[in-house]
């Protein structure tokens, strides 16, 4: 899907939401074209975790109360629960590692099995910035706008996403800066502890076939 991400690839703030929208639009397309596939959020456990997390977050935030950074931070961290359930109860973390190792092996000219399962450009580098900007955005909106509605909160969320992507871009361009090191450290630890798991030989074969299919498509 192309929502203008290529056209605005060099335009800060705008490019982040466009790229994320294009990435998420892939999901229903893949599901329609591969009916046998089952996506992580179709797992009853993940659905249950999402419902429980939503209810608990609403209870923590309360109704009509002054927005608290601590409560917002707690609710934001709880929002990661469904993803953790998906990663812990399936092969998703293994294939996430397959993706990293296959790409890194190709980039470095090495056997994919011999490279680390953590990759510096993983989307996990976005998680810490998104948590920070999400909490900050909600606090600012609730301090500036009396009884903010869904539009104001949605705009705050989009702004937080944009700033998170720009933080990610800065970290890639300046990996040795304090911010770059902090972003990559948080992403690496998330990958190491939760988001990836060492794959077996059969899973690596799937990764090699997928990589070759991508390269063949690029060659036309």
Coordinates of C-alpha atoms in Angstrom, one line a residue:
X1 CA 0.0 0.0 0.0
X2 CA 1.2 3.5 -0.8
X3 CA -0.4 6.3 1.2
X4 CA 2.3 8.8 0.2
X5 CA 5.1 7.4 2.4
X6 CA 7.6 7.5 -0.5
X7 CA 6.6 11.0 -1.5
X8 CA 7.0 12.3 2.0
X9 CA 9.9 10.1 3.1
X10 CA 12.2 13.1 3.8
X11 CA 9.5 15.2 5.4
X12 CA 9.8 15.0 9.2
X13 CA 6.7 14.5 11.4
X14 CA 4.6 13.6 8.3
X15 CA 6.5 10.5 7.3
X16 CA 6.0 8.6 10.5
X17 CA 2.2 8.2 10.5
X18 CA 2.2 7.5 6.7
X19 CA 4.7 4.7 7.0
X20 CA 2.9 3.2 9.9
X21 CA -0.4 3.3 8.1
X22 CA 1.2 1.6 5.1
X23 CA 2.7 -1.1 7.4
X24 CA -0.6 -1.8 9.1
X25 CA -2.5 -1.8 5.8
X26 CA -0.4 -4.9 4.8
X27 CA -2.1 -6.9 7.6
X28 CA -5.6 -7.3 6.1
X29 CA -4.2 -7.7 2.6
X30 CA -2.0 -10.6 3.8
X31 CA -4.9 -12.1 5.7
X32 CA -7.2 -12.0 2.6
X33 CA -4.6 -13.4 0.3
X34 CA -3.6 -16.2 2.7
X35 CA -6.9 -17.4 4.3
X36 CA -5.1 -20.3 6.1
X37 CA -3.0 -17.9 8.1
X38 CA -3.9 -17.0 11.6
X39 CA -2.6 -13.7 12.9
X40 CA -1.4 -13.3 16.5
X41 CA -4.3 -11.0 17.5
X42 CA -6.8 -13.8 16.4
X43 CA -5.5 -16.0 19.3
X44 CA -8.2 -16.1 22.1
X45 CA -5.5 -15.6 24.7
X46 CA -4.4 -12.4 23.0
X47 CA -8.0 -11.2 22.7
X48 CA -8.6 -12.0 26.4
X49 CA -5.5 -10.1 27.3
X50 CA -6.6 -7.1 25.3
X51 CA -10.0 -7.0 26.9
X52 CA -8.5 -7.3 30.4
X53 CA -5.9 -4.7 29.7
X54 CA -8.5 -2.2 28.4
X55 CA -10.7 -2.7 31.4
X56 CA -7.8 -2.4 33.9
X57 CA -6.4 0.7 32.1
X58 CA -9.8 2.4 32.3
X59 CA -10.0 1.6 36.0
X60 CA -6.5 3.0 36.7
X61 CA -7.2 6.2 34.8
X62 CA -10.5 6.6 36.5
X63 CA -13.3 9.0 35.4
X64 CA -13.2 12.7 35.8
X65 CA -10.0 12.7 37.7
X66 CA -7.0 14.9 37.1
X67 CA -4.6 13.1 34.7
X68 CA -1.6 11.7 36.5
X69 CA 1.7 10.9 34.7
X70 CA 2.1 7.9 36.9
X71 CA -1.3 6.5 36.0
X72 CA -0.8 7.2 32.3
X73 CA 2.5 5.5 32.4
X74 CA 1.1 2.5 34.1
X75 CA -1.8 2.3 31.6
X76 CA 0.7 2.6 28.7
X77 CA 2.9 -0.2 30.0
X78 CA -0.1 -2.4 30.5
X79 CA -0.9 -1.8 26.8
X80 CA 2.0 -4.0 26.0
X81 CA 0.4 -7.1 27.7
X82 CA -1.4 -8.5 24.6
X83 CA 1.9 -8.3 22.6
X84 CA 3.7 -10.1 25.3
X85 CA 1.1 -12.8 25.4
X86 CA 1.3 -13.3 21.7
X87 CA 5.1 -13.5 21.8
X88 CA 5.2 -15.9 24.7
X89 CA 2.6 -18.4 23.5
X90 CA 3.6 -19.0 19.9
X91 CA 6.4 -19.1 17.3
X92 CA 6.1 -15.4 16.7
X93 CA 9.2 -14.5 18.7
X94 CA 11.1 -17.2 16.8
X95 CA 10.1 -15.9 13.4
X96 CA 10.8 -12.4 14.5
X97 CA 14.4 -13.6 15.2
X98 CA 14.4 -15.3 11.8
X99 CA 13.6 -12.0 10.1
X100 CA 16.4 -10.2 11.9
X101 CA 19.0 -13.0 11.3
X102 CA 18.1 -13.4 7.6
X103 CA 18.3 -9.6 6.9
X104 CA 21.5 -9.2 8.9
X105 CA 23.1 -12.2 7.3
X106 CA 22.3 -10.7 3.9
X107 CA 23.5 -7.2 4.8
X108 CA 26.8 -8.6 6.3
X109 CA 27.5 -11.3 3.8
X110 CA 27.4 -14.0 6.5
X111 CA 25.5 -17.2 7.3
X112 CA 22.2 -16.0 8.8
X113 CA 22.5 -18.6 11.5
X114 CA 25.8 -17.1 12.8
X115 CA 24.5 -13.5 13.4
X116 CA 22.7 -12.2 16.5
X117 CA 18.9 -12.4 16.7
X118 CA 18.8 -8.7 17.7
X119 CA 18.8 -6.1 14.9
X120 CA 19.5 -2.4 15.4
X121 CA 16.7 -1.2 13.1
X122 CA 14.0 -3.3 14.7
X123 CA 10.7 -1.6 15.4
X124 CA 11.2 -2.4 19.1
X125 CA 13.4 0.8 19.2
X126 CA 10.1 2.7 18.8
X127 CA 8.5 1.3 22.0
X128 CA 10.3 3.4 24.6
X129 CA 9.9 6.7 22.7
X130 CA 6.2 5.9 22.0
X131 CA 5.6 5.2 25.7
X132 CA 7.3 8.5 26.7
X133 CA 5.5 10.6 24.1
X134 CA 2.2 8.9 24.6
X135 CA 2.2 9.6 28.3
X136 CA 3.5 13.2 27.8
X137 CA 0.9 13.8 25.0
X138 CA -2.1 12.7 27.1
X139 CA -0.9 14.7 30.1
X140 CA -0.4 17.9 28.0
X141 CA -3.8 17.5 26.2
X142 CA -5.6 17.1 29.5
X143 CA -3.9 20.1 31.0
X144 CA -4.5 22.3 28.0
X145 CA -8.0 21.2 27.0
X146 CA -10.9 20.9 29.4
X147 CA -12.7 17.6 28.9
X148 CA -10.7 16.6 25.7
X149 CA -12.7 14.5 23.3
X150 CA -11.6 11.7 21.0
X151 CA -10.4 14.1 18.3
X152 CA -7.9 15.8 20.6
X153 CA -6.7 12.6 22.1
X154 CA -6.3 11.1 18.6
X155 CA -4.3 14.1 17.4
X156 CA -2.1 13.7 20.5
X157 CA -1.6 10.0 19.6
X158 CA -0.6 10.9 16.0
X159 CA 1.8 13.6 17.3
X160 CA 3.4 11.1 19.7
X161 CA 3.8 8.6 16.9
X162 CA 5.4 11.3 14.7
X163 CA 7.9 12.3 17.4
X164 CA 8.7 8.7 18.2
X165 CA 9.6 8.0 14.5
X166 CA 11.8 11.2 14.4
X167 CA 13.5 9.9 17.6
X168 CA 14.1 6.6 15.8
X169 CA 15.5 8.4 12.8
X170 CA 17.8 10.5 15.0
X171 CA 19.1 7.4 16.7
X172 CA 19.9 5.8 13.3
X173 CA 21.7 8.8 12.1
X174 CA 23.5 9.5 15.4
X175 CA 23.9 6.1 17.0
X176 CA 26.8 7.3 19.3
X177 CA 24.8 10.2 20.7
X178 CA 23.3 9.8 24.2
X179 CA 19.8 9.6 22.7
X180 CA 20.9 7.2 20.1
X181 CA 22.5 4.9 22.6
X182 CA 19.5 5.1 24.9
X183 CA 17.0 4.2 22.1
X184 CA 19.1 1.3 20.8
X185 CA 19.8 0.0 24.3
X186 CA 16.0 -0.1 25.1
X187 CA 15.2 -1.8 21.7
X188 CA 18.0 -4.3 22.1
X189 CA 16.9 -5.3 25.6
X190 CA 13.3 -5.6 24.5
X191 CA 14.4 -7.9 21.7
X192 CA 16.7 -9.9 23.9
X193 CA 14.2 -10.5 26.7
X194 CA 10.8 -10.7 25.0
X195 CA 10.5 -10.0 21.3
X196 CA 12.9 -12.6 19.8
X197 CA 13.7 -16.2 20.5
X198 CA 16.5 -18.3 18.9
X199 CA 15.0 -20.2 15.9
X200 CA 15.6 -23.7 14.9
X201 CA 17.0 -24.9 11.5
X202 CA 13.6 -25.5 10.0
X203 CA 12.5 -21.9 10.9
X204 CA 15.7 -20.5 9.4
X205 CA 14.9 -22.4 6.1
X206 CA 11.6 -20.6 6.0
X207 CA 13.4 -17.3 6.5
X208 CA 15.9 -18.0 3.7
X209 CA 13.0 -18.8 1.3
X210 CA 11.2 -15.6 2.3
X211 CA 14.3 -13.5 1.8
X212 CA 14.9 -15.0 -1.6
X213 CA 11.3 -14.3 -2.6
X214 CA 11.7 -10.7 -1.6
X215 CA 14.9 -10.3 -3.5
X216 CA 13.4 -12.0 -6.6
X217 CA 10.5 -9.5 -6.4
X218 CA 12.9 -6.6 -6.3
X219 CA 14.8 -8.0 -9.3
X220 CA 11.5 -8.0 -11.1

